[in-house]
Amino acid sequence: MTAIDLGPAKLGAERLIRRKTLLAFALPAVVLAYFTYIFFAFDIAGLAQRANLDNAVTLASDSWSYKTHVTRSNRDGEITYAVEGERKGAYPEGTRPDWVTGEEIVTVDLGKGHLVRLLPENRAEVTIPGFGVIEAQAEGRSVTTNLPAETPDWINAGPRRVAITTPEGRITLTGSKTEVFNYFPGWELFWFTFDSPYYGHGVMQILFGDRIDPARSNLAGAWADFWGNPMWRHGDVAWAIGETILMAFLGTMGAAMIALPLAFLAAKRFAPVMLLRAATRRLFDFVRGVDALIWTVVLARAFGPGPLTGALAILITDTGTFGKIFSEALENVDEKQIEGVASAGAKPLQRYRFGVIPQVVPVLLAQVLYFLESNTRSATIIGAITGGGIGLLLTQAIQTQKDWEEVAYYIILVVLMVMVMDWFSGWLRARLIGKKD
Amino acid sequence: MTDATLSGPPRVDTIQSSYLAQVQRRRLYGGLTLAIFALLMVSGFMVADGRNAGGFWDGLHNIGDYPADVLSEAWEKRADLPALIVKYFPALIETVNIAAVSTLFGACAGLVLSLLSTRGLARWPRLIPLFRRLMDVMRAIPEIVIALVLIFVLGGGPVPAMIAIAIHTAGALGKMFSEVAENADLKPVEGLASTGATWAQRMWLGILPQVAPNYLSYALLRFEINIRASAILGFVGAGGLGYELRNAMAWGPGRFDEAAAIFVLLFGTIVLFDQLSSRFRNRLTEGHRA
């Protein structure tokens, strides 16, 4: 008896094991083949040539440091000092960084013995330890130097332009101007720019010290100058973040409010008419399938760029998603509670209100709150396309390819924003549904 | 006995009144919450409307203009549509490839991260919070941020988008995977440990067979999401269908037939993969239950 039973069982087991063995080898082989195809389709080999490591270095160093430009115009000999070379970051008239000394001969100390001396008649001397002194003279449109024909690769010398890059700073000489960049770690002028009276004062001084600006109280004045900081634009950035959250909030909640009644039409339990049900479901599939990208593009034509367009794009896409999720939740509703309410004499609308809604609310709320968090991320992306919110600021800052410290600042803010929204939606979910995740 | 009946009516009274008071308070709170919510929605809408370039009510009539323009032009040139679809098919393949590769990489990384951050399974239990925070950060960075930075370094093309989506996928799947792994039966792991299996062997042979259907189902869901994401990232310069769509849009009228062809391709792809994956996922979860 057992011998007869074991035969086919053993055969079956062997067949199963053979199938598993085949699968265990075939699956990695298929994935490997796919990756080989991708290697050529994405041109990974050519990536090394396209990649720009200089860009990576600029990005990495600029995002946590800043440079102060010392610029001498060779036309009138005037010297200006500015953080990042921007007008908004310029030192006020008559002041200059303390690493610049001298009156007739201005000496810029870049640190570790690297000295740049700006001499009269458009001459400049650059002292580099271990290399020597480079002398340069700008005449008309050309620059003459004492450099030998063979220069090390950190010096880029031509008849019109000489660029010297050292770890301490960069010196660029052209016929029209002499520029010295001095690098420092940190985000300079993050709190106040030079034109604010509060620049250079500590927190304690501003909070408890004497009044700095006689016209304003310290706290109000400091806040106004910080909020309106022309370099970092804190006020605008806060508005942009608010816009992004607003897009996510309006889109998610609006979608939930529209999808809830429609979901009743798509659920088998509540919509006996097959045609209506099928039509509603296809509508959900359609708006979901068109995708937020296309909705954004279409809506931007009608409403122009801005947060409302983004909110509507999220709203339309998520109406489809919510409709699908809600109608599935409605189909799994327990009939007994509806019967119970009905037996107490409830009319149809009351049956929905007291028999159905309490059952589905936890599921729906959990989904809505989850989407609120995920849509904050989508709103950043949609903002970059349609032009609103922090997404726009971020893309603009990246596209200018120079304000990497601002890019780093925005990235940190975006990550914080998403994490706060994640925490907030989890907290609200726990409060409303009483379940911890 | 008589005492009980005598003191009965007032107690019912107090119960009723306190119940009614409670109901009233609940209604008040409910009403207040609703009012605050309505206020937030309305004022939020006003703010958004005010900061938008075009107003909501002015734009509402024009909402159909652009689709109508595109459709009418596409209809006029409907003979070219099949040729355009063929022309943009390689871009579509690229978009799907970006999604597929990033899902594969992201799922592998998410698998490892999830096992490392699940209580009872972790290789280094002390490092669980570290891996969890790592996943939180990976999840929180929007794909567009990584993609834009990588486009600057690596140049345009599919690779930046792939890396960006893979990082996000690893974080998102890691969290879901870890929730599944928490409910896995630990007995096979103990059995394997008693035979001297290494950590990798214990996970591979003891945990993975239990969680594979759920993991696969989540990974498929992620694949659907990633197709959309890769199309969107194309729009900011990462290649594929989104990139072609932006170019076609920039040309404006006269090339709307190209935009229409891309719309059709994108819509078809999303719907197709949604249907395929939801069918496959249903089979996975039902097979799991049986």
Short mmCIF file of C-alpha atoms in Angstrom, two decimals, chain A residues 104-424:
data_model
loop_
_atom_site.label_atom_id
_atom_site.label_comp_id
_atom_site.label_asym_id
_atom_site.label_seq_id
_atom_site.Cartn_x
_atom_site.Cartn_y
_atom_site.Cartn_z
CA GLU A 104 48.74 101.58 -1.46
CA ILE A 105 49.67 97.92 -1.82
CA VAL A 106 46.73 95.76 -0.90
CA THR A 107 47.71 92.35 0.47
CA VAL A 108 45.20 89.51 0.41
CA ASP A 109 46.16 86.72 2.80
CA LEU A 110 44.61 83.47 1.58
CA GLY A 111 46.09 81.48 4.45
CA LYS A 112 49.03 79.07 4.86
CA GLY A 113 51.46 81.57 3.36
CA HIS A 114 49.50 82.12 0.16
CA LEU A 115 49.64 85.85 -0.45
CA VAL A 116 48.29 88.01 -3.25
CA ARG A 117 49.66 91.55 -3.46
CA LEU A 118 47.75 93.95 -5.65
CA LEU A 119 50.32 96.52 -6.73
CA PRO A 120 49.72 99.85 -8.46
CA GLU A 121 49.61 100.05 -12.26
CA ASN A 122 47.60 96.86 -12.54
CA ARG A 123 50.42 94.66 -11.36
CA ALA A 124 49.90 91.69 -9.07
CA GLU A 125 52.22 89.37 -7.16
CA VAL A 126 51.12 85.93 -6.05
CA THR A 127 53.26 84.18 -3.45
CA ILE A 128 52.78 80.43 -3.28
CA PRO A 129 54.86 78.46 -0.76
CA GLY A 130 56.99 75.81 -2.44
CA PHE A 131 56.55 77.36 -5.86
CA GLY A 132 57.67 80.94 -5.67
CA VAL A 133 56.38 84.35 -6.60
CA ILE A 134 54.31 84.83 -9.73
CA GLU A 135 54.35 88.34 -11.09
CA ALA A 136 51.71 89.49 -13.50
CA GLN A 137 50.98 92.71 -15.30
CA ALA A 138 47.77 93.56 -17.10
CA GLU A 139 48.13 95.78 -20.12
CA GLY A 140 45.19 96.59 -22.30
CA ARG A 141 43.57 93.24 -23.02
CA SER A 142 46.56 91.01 -22.37
CA VAL A 143 48.35 89.71 -19.30
CA THR A 144 52.11 89.23 -19.11
CA THR A 145 53.66 87.07 -16.40
CA ASN A 146 57.01 85.73 -15.32
CA LEU A 147 55.69 82.17 -15.60
CA PRO A 148 57.82 79.68 -17.53
CA ALA A 149 56.39 78.10 -20.69
CA GLU A 150 55.85 74.84 -18.81
CA THR A 151 53.38 75.39 -15.97
CA PRO A 152 51.98 72.91 -13.46
CA ASP A 153 48.40 71.84 -14.16
CA TRP A 154 46.94 74.04 -11.40
CA ILE A 155 48.03 77.08 -13.36
CA ASN A 156 46.20 77.84 -16.57
CA ALA A 157 48.13 80.56 -18.33
CA GLY A 158 47.31 82.17 -21.65
CA PRO A 159 48.03 85.56 -23.22
CA ARG A 160 44.60 86.90 -22.24
CA ARG A 161 43.86 85.11 -18.99
CA VAL A 162 45.82 83.51 -16.16
CA ALA A 163 44.04 81.29 -13.63
CA ILE A 164 45.77 79.92 -10.55
CA THR A 165 43.94 77.37 -8.43
CA THR A 166 45.34 76.55 -4.99
CA PRO A 167 43.72 74.70 -2.09
CA GLU A 168 43.52 78.04 -0.27
CA GLY A 169 41.85 80.05 -3.00
CA ARG A 170 41.72 80.97 -6.65
CA ILE A 171 43.28 83.86 -8.52
CA THR A 172 42.13 84.94 -11.96
CA LEU A 173 43.90 87.68 -13.91
CA THR A 174 42.57 89.19 -17.10
CA GLY A 175 43.17 92.43 -18.86
CA SER A 176 40.12 94.08 -17.34
CA LYS A 177 40.21 92.82 -13.76
CA THR A 178 42.04 90.82 -11.13
CA GLU A 179 39.91 88.48 -9.03
CA VAL A 180 40.85 86.62 -5.88
CA PHE A 181 38.49 84.01 -4.35
CA ASN A 182 39.04 83.11 -0.73
CA TYR A 183 37.16 80.02 0.49
CA PHE A 184 35.66 79.56 3.97
CA PRO A 185 33.50 76.80 5.43
CA GLY A 186 29.89 77.54 6.34
CA TRP A 187 26.97 79.49 4.91
CA GLU A 188 27.92 83.15 5.17
CA LEU A 189 25.27 85.82 5.62
CA PHE A 190 22.70 83.12 6.43
CA TRP A 191 21.16 85.25 9.18
CA PHE A 192 21.86 88.83 8.13
CA THR A 193 23.51 90.55 5.21
CA PHE A 194 26.09 93.29 5.65
CA ASP A 195 23.55 96.08 5.21
CA SER A 196 21.63 94.90 8.26
CA PRO A 197 22.66 96.54 11.54
CA TYR A 198 22.35 93.14 13.22
CA TYR A 199 25.17 91.57 11.20
CA GLY A 200 27.87 90.21 13.46
CA HIS A 201 25.80 90.30 16.66
CA GLY A 202 25.16 87.15 18.66
CA VAL A 203 21.82 85.75 19.75
CA MET A 204 22.25 86.90 23.35
CA GLN A 205 23.14 90.42 22.24
CA ILE A 206 20.04 90.66 20.08
CA LEU A 207 17.73 89.14 22.69
CA PHE A 208 18.98 90.82 25.84
CA GLY A 209 21.52 93.45 24.73
CA ASP A 210 21.04 97.14 24.12
CA ARG A 211 18.97 98.34 21.23
CA ILE A 212 21.14 98.06 18.11
CA ASP A 213 18.97 99.89 15.63
CA PRO A 214 17.45 102.91 17.40
CA ALA A 215 14.39 102.89 15.15
CA ARG A 216 13.27 99.32 15.92
CA SER A 217 13.16 96.97 18.86
CA ASN A 218 15.85 94.32 18.59
CA LEU A 219 13.59 91.32 18.19
CA ALA A 220 11.28 92.83 15.58
CA GLY A 221 14.14 94.39 13.63
CA ALA A 222 16.25 91.23 13.67
CA TRP A 223 13.30 89.16 12.59
CA ALA A 224 12.45 91.54 9.75
CA ASP A 225 16.05 91.59 8.52
CA PHE A 226 16.37 87.81 8.79
CA TRP A 227 13.05 87.15 7.08
CA GLY A 228 13.86 89.59 4.28
CA ASN A 229 17.51 88.49 3.92
CA PRO A 230 18.16 89.29 0.24
CA MET A 231 20.75 86.51 -0.21
CA TRP A 232 18.88 83.60 1.33
CA ARG A 233 15.32 84.91 0.96
CA HIS A 234 14.00 83.06 4.02
CA GLY A 235 10.55 84.57 3.69
CA ASP A 236 10.16 83.47 0.07
CA VAL A 237 11.45 79.99 0.91
CA ALA A 238 8.95 79.65 3.75
CA TRP A 239 6.17 80.72 1.39
CA ALA A 240 7.35 78.17 -1.15
CA ILE A 241 7.26 75.38 1.40
CA GLY A 242 3.82 76.52 2.49
CA GLU A 243 2.68 76.42 -1.14
CA THR A 244 3.98 72.88 -1.55
CA ILE A 245 2.19 71.67 1.58
CA LEU A 246 -0.92 73.56 0.48
CA MET A 247 -0.86 71.78 -2.88
CA ALA A 248 -0.65 68.41 -1.15
CA PHE A 249 -3.35 69.30 1.38
CA LEU A 250 -5.86 70.76 -1.09
CA GLY A 251 -5.23 68.00 -3.61
CA THR A 252 -5.49 65.12 -1.17
CA MET A 253 -8.49 66.36 0.78
CA GLY A 254 -10.34 67.53 -2.31
CA ALA A 255 -9.76 64.19 -3.97
CA ALA A 256 -11.03 62.33 -0.90
CA MET A 257 -14.18 64.46 -0.78
CA ILE A 258 -14.95 63.91 -4.44
CA ALA A 259 -14.01 60.24 -4.42
CA LEU A 260 -16.15 59.22 -1.46
CA PRO A 261 -19.59 59.71 -3.05
CA LEU A 262 -18.32 58.39 -6.38
CA ALA A 263 -16.97 55.28 -4.65
CA PHE A 264 -20.53 54.35 -3.63
CA LEU A 265 -21.43 54.37 -7.33
CA ALA A 266 -18.54 52.03 -8.10
CA ALA A 267 -19.16 49.51 -5.31
CA LYS A 268 -21.16 46.43 -6.15
CA ARG A 269 -23.03 46.54 -2.85
CA PHE A 270 -24.45 50.00 -3.28
CA ALA A 271 -24.84 50.45 -7.03
CA PRO A 272 -27.16 47.87 -8.49
CA VAL A 273 -27.01 49.38 -11.97
CA MET A 274 -24.20 47.60 -13.77
CA LEU A 275 -23.72 50.28 -16.41
CA LEU A 276 -23.29 53.12 -13.94
CA ARG A 277 -20.88 51.04 -11.89
CA ALA A 278 -18.76 50.15 -14.88
CA ALA A 279 -18.77 53.76 -16.09
CA THR A 280 -17.60 55.07 -12.71
CA ARG A 281 -14.85 52.48 -12.54
CA ARG A 282 -13.62 53.31 -16.03
CA LEU A 283 -13.62 56.98 -15.04
CA PHE A 284 -11.40 56.16 -12.06
CA ASP A 285 -9.10 54.09 -14.26
CA PHE A 286 -8.93 56.89 -16.80
CA VAL A 287 -7.99 59.73 -14.48
CA ARG A 288 -5.48 57.47 -12.74
CA GLY A 289 -4.01 56.28 -16.02
CA VAL A 290 -3.56 59.76 -17.48
CA ASP A 291 -1.19 60.40 -14.58
CA ALA A 292 -0.28 63.55 -12.69
CA LEU A 293 2.35 64.52 -15.30
CA ILE A 294 -0.16 64.89 -18.12
CA TRP A 295 -2.78 66.50 -15.88
CA THR A 296 -0.18 69.04 -14.80
CA VAL A 297 0.67 69.82 -18.40
CA VAL A 298 -2.97 70.16 -19.41
CA LEU A 299 -4.02 72.19 -16.37
CA ALA A 300 -1.03 74.50 -16.60
CA ARG A 301 -2.38 75.60 -19.99
CA ALA A 302 -5.72 76.57 -18.47
CA PHE A 303 -4.69 78.00 -15.09
CA GLY A 304 -1.11 79.09 -15.66
CA PRO A 305 1.75 78.21 -13.34
CA GLY A 306 1.16 78.22 -9.61
CA PRO A 307 0.09 76.20 -6.62
CA LEU A 308 -3.54 75.90 -7.70
CA THR A 309 -2.57 74.05 -10.86
CA GLY A 310 -0.49 71.61 -8.85
CA ALA A 311 -3.27 71.10 -6.32
CA LEU A 312 -5.79 70.37 -9.10
CA ALA A 313 -3.41 67.92 -10.79
CA ILE A 314 -3.01 66.01 -7.53
CA LEU A 315 -6.75 66.22 -6.93
CA ILE A 316 -7.70 64.74 -10.29
CA THR A 317 -5.14 61.91 -10.23
CA ASP A 318 -5.91 60.96 -6.65
CA THR A 319 -9.64 61.03 -7.20
CA GLY A 320 -9.07 57.95 -9.35
CA THR A 321 -6.80 56.27 -6.83
CA PHE A 322 -9.06 57.06 -3.87
CA GLY A 323 -12.13 56.00 -5.82
CA LYS A 324 -10.60 52.61 -6.43
CA ILE A 325 -9.42 52.13 -2.83
CA PHE A 326 -12.66 53.45 -1.31
CA SER A 327 -14.90 51.31 -3.47
CA GLU A 328 -12.88 48.24 -2.54
CA ALA A 329 -13.26 49.15 1.13
CA LEU A 330 -17.01 49.65 0.65
CA GLU A 331 -17.37 46.20 -0.90
CA ASN A 332 -15.86 44.62 2.20
CA VAL A 333 -18.35 46.31 4.53
CA ASP A 334 -20.09 44.04 7.05
CA GLU A 335 -23.78 43.67 6.13
CA LYS A 336 -24.89 43.02 9.71
CA GLN A 337 -24.43 46.56 10.93
CA ILE A 338 -26.44 47.95 8.04
CA GLU A 339 -29.23 45.46 8.77
CA GLY A 340 -29.15 46.42 12.41
CA VAL A 341 -29.53 50.10 11.65
CA ALA A 342 -32.21 49.34 9.07
CA SER A 343 -34.17 47.24 11.58
CA ALA A 344 -34.27 50.30 13.85
CA GLY A 345 -36.10 52.11 11.06
CA ALA A 346 -33.25 54.00 9.39
CA LYS A 347 -33.85 55.49 5.97
CA PRO A 348 -31.30 54.74 3.18
CA LEU A 349 -29.23 57.86 3.81
CA GLN A 350 -29.18 57.16 7.56
CA ARG A 351 -28.21 53.57 6.82
CA TYR A 352 -25.14 54.81 4.97
CA ARG A 353 -24.32 57.38 7.63
CA PHE A 354 -24.60 55.05 10.63
CA GLY A 355 -24.21 51.59 9.12
CA VAL A 356 -21.49 52.05 6.51
CA ILE A 357 -19.45 55.15 7.23
CA PRO A 358 -18.27 54.14 10.73
CA GLN A 359 -16.95 50.88 9.29
CA VAL A 360 -14.96 52.39 6.46
CA VAL A 361 -13.76 55.61 8.10
CA PRO A 362 -10.63 54.07 9.69
CA VAL A 363 -9.55 52.54 6.37
CA LEU A 364 -10.26 55.72 4.45
CA LEU A 365 -8.57 58.01 6.97
CA ALA A 366 -5.47 55.84 7.04
CA GLN A 367 -5.25 55.97 3.24
CA VAL A 368 -5.93 59.71 3.04
CA LEU A 369 -3.27 60.48 5.62
CA TYR A 370 -0.78 58.20 3.92
CA PHE A 371 -1.42 59.98 0.63
CA LEU A 372 -1.09 63.37 2.30
CA GLU A 373 2.49 62.50 3.15
CA SER A 374 3.27 60.94 -0.21
CA ASN A 375 1.67 63.88 -2.04
CA THR A 376 3.96 66.32 -0.27
CA ARG A 377 6.72 64.64 -2.21
CA SER A 378 4.68 64.65 -5.43
CA ALA A 379 3.89 68.33 -4.92
CA THR A 380 7.61 69.09 -4.88
CA ILE A 381 7.99 67.38 -8.25
CA ILE A 382 4.81 68.84 -9.72
CA GLY A 383 5.92 72.27 -8.49
CA ALA A 384 9.11 71.86 -10.48
CA ILE A 385 7.07 71.19 -13.63
CA THR A 386 4.23 73.65 -13.22
CA GLY A 387 6.20 76.34 -11.43
CA GLY A 388 5.23 76.69 -7.80
CA GLY A 389 6.49 75.92 -4.36
CA ILE A 390 9.84 74.69 -3.21
CA GLY A 391 10.20 72.46 -6.28
CA LEU A 392 10.48 75.55 -8.47
CA LEU A 393 13.07 77.21 -6.23
CA LEU A 394 15.08 74.00 -6.16
CA THR A 395 15.11 73.51 -9.93
CA GLN A 396 15.96 77.16 -10.48
CA ALA A 397 18.84 76.98 -8.01
CA ILE A 398 20.15 73.81 -9.64
CA GLN A 399 19.81 75.19 -13.15
CA THR A 400 21.83 78.32 -12.39
CA GLN A 401 24.61 75.87 -11.41
CA LYS A 402 26.35 78.18 -8.98
CA ASP A 403 24.34 78.57 -5.79
CA TRP A 404 25.01 75.09 -4.50
CA GLU A 405 24.80 76.20 -0.89
CA GLU A 406 21.23 77.28 -1.62
CA VAL A 407 20.55 73.92 -3.26
CA ALA A 408 21.86 72.17 -0.15
CA TYR A 409 19.67 74.43 2.00
CA TYR A 410 16.55 73.64 -0.06
CA ILE A 411 17.29 69.91 -0.06
CA ILE A 412 17.59 69.90 3.72
CA LEU A 413 14.33 71.84 3.98
CA VAL A 414 12.52 69.47 1.61
CA VAL A 415 13.69 66.41 3.50
CA LEU A 416 12.67 68.00 6.80
CA MET A 417 9.30 68.97 5.34
CA VAL A 418 8.59 65.44 4.15
CA MET A 419 9.71 63.95 7.45
CA VAL A 420 7.54 66.37 9.43
CA MET A 421 4.55 65.55 7.23
CA ASP A 422 5.28 61.84 7.68
CA TRP A 423 5.40 62.29 11.43
CA PHE A 424 2.30 64.50 11.44
#
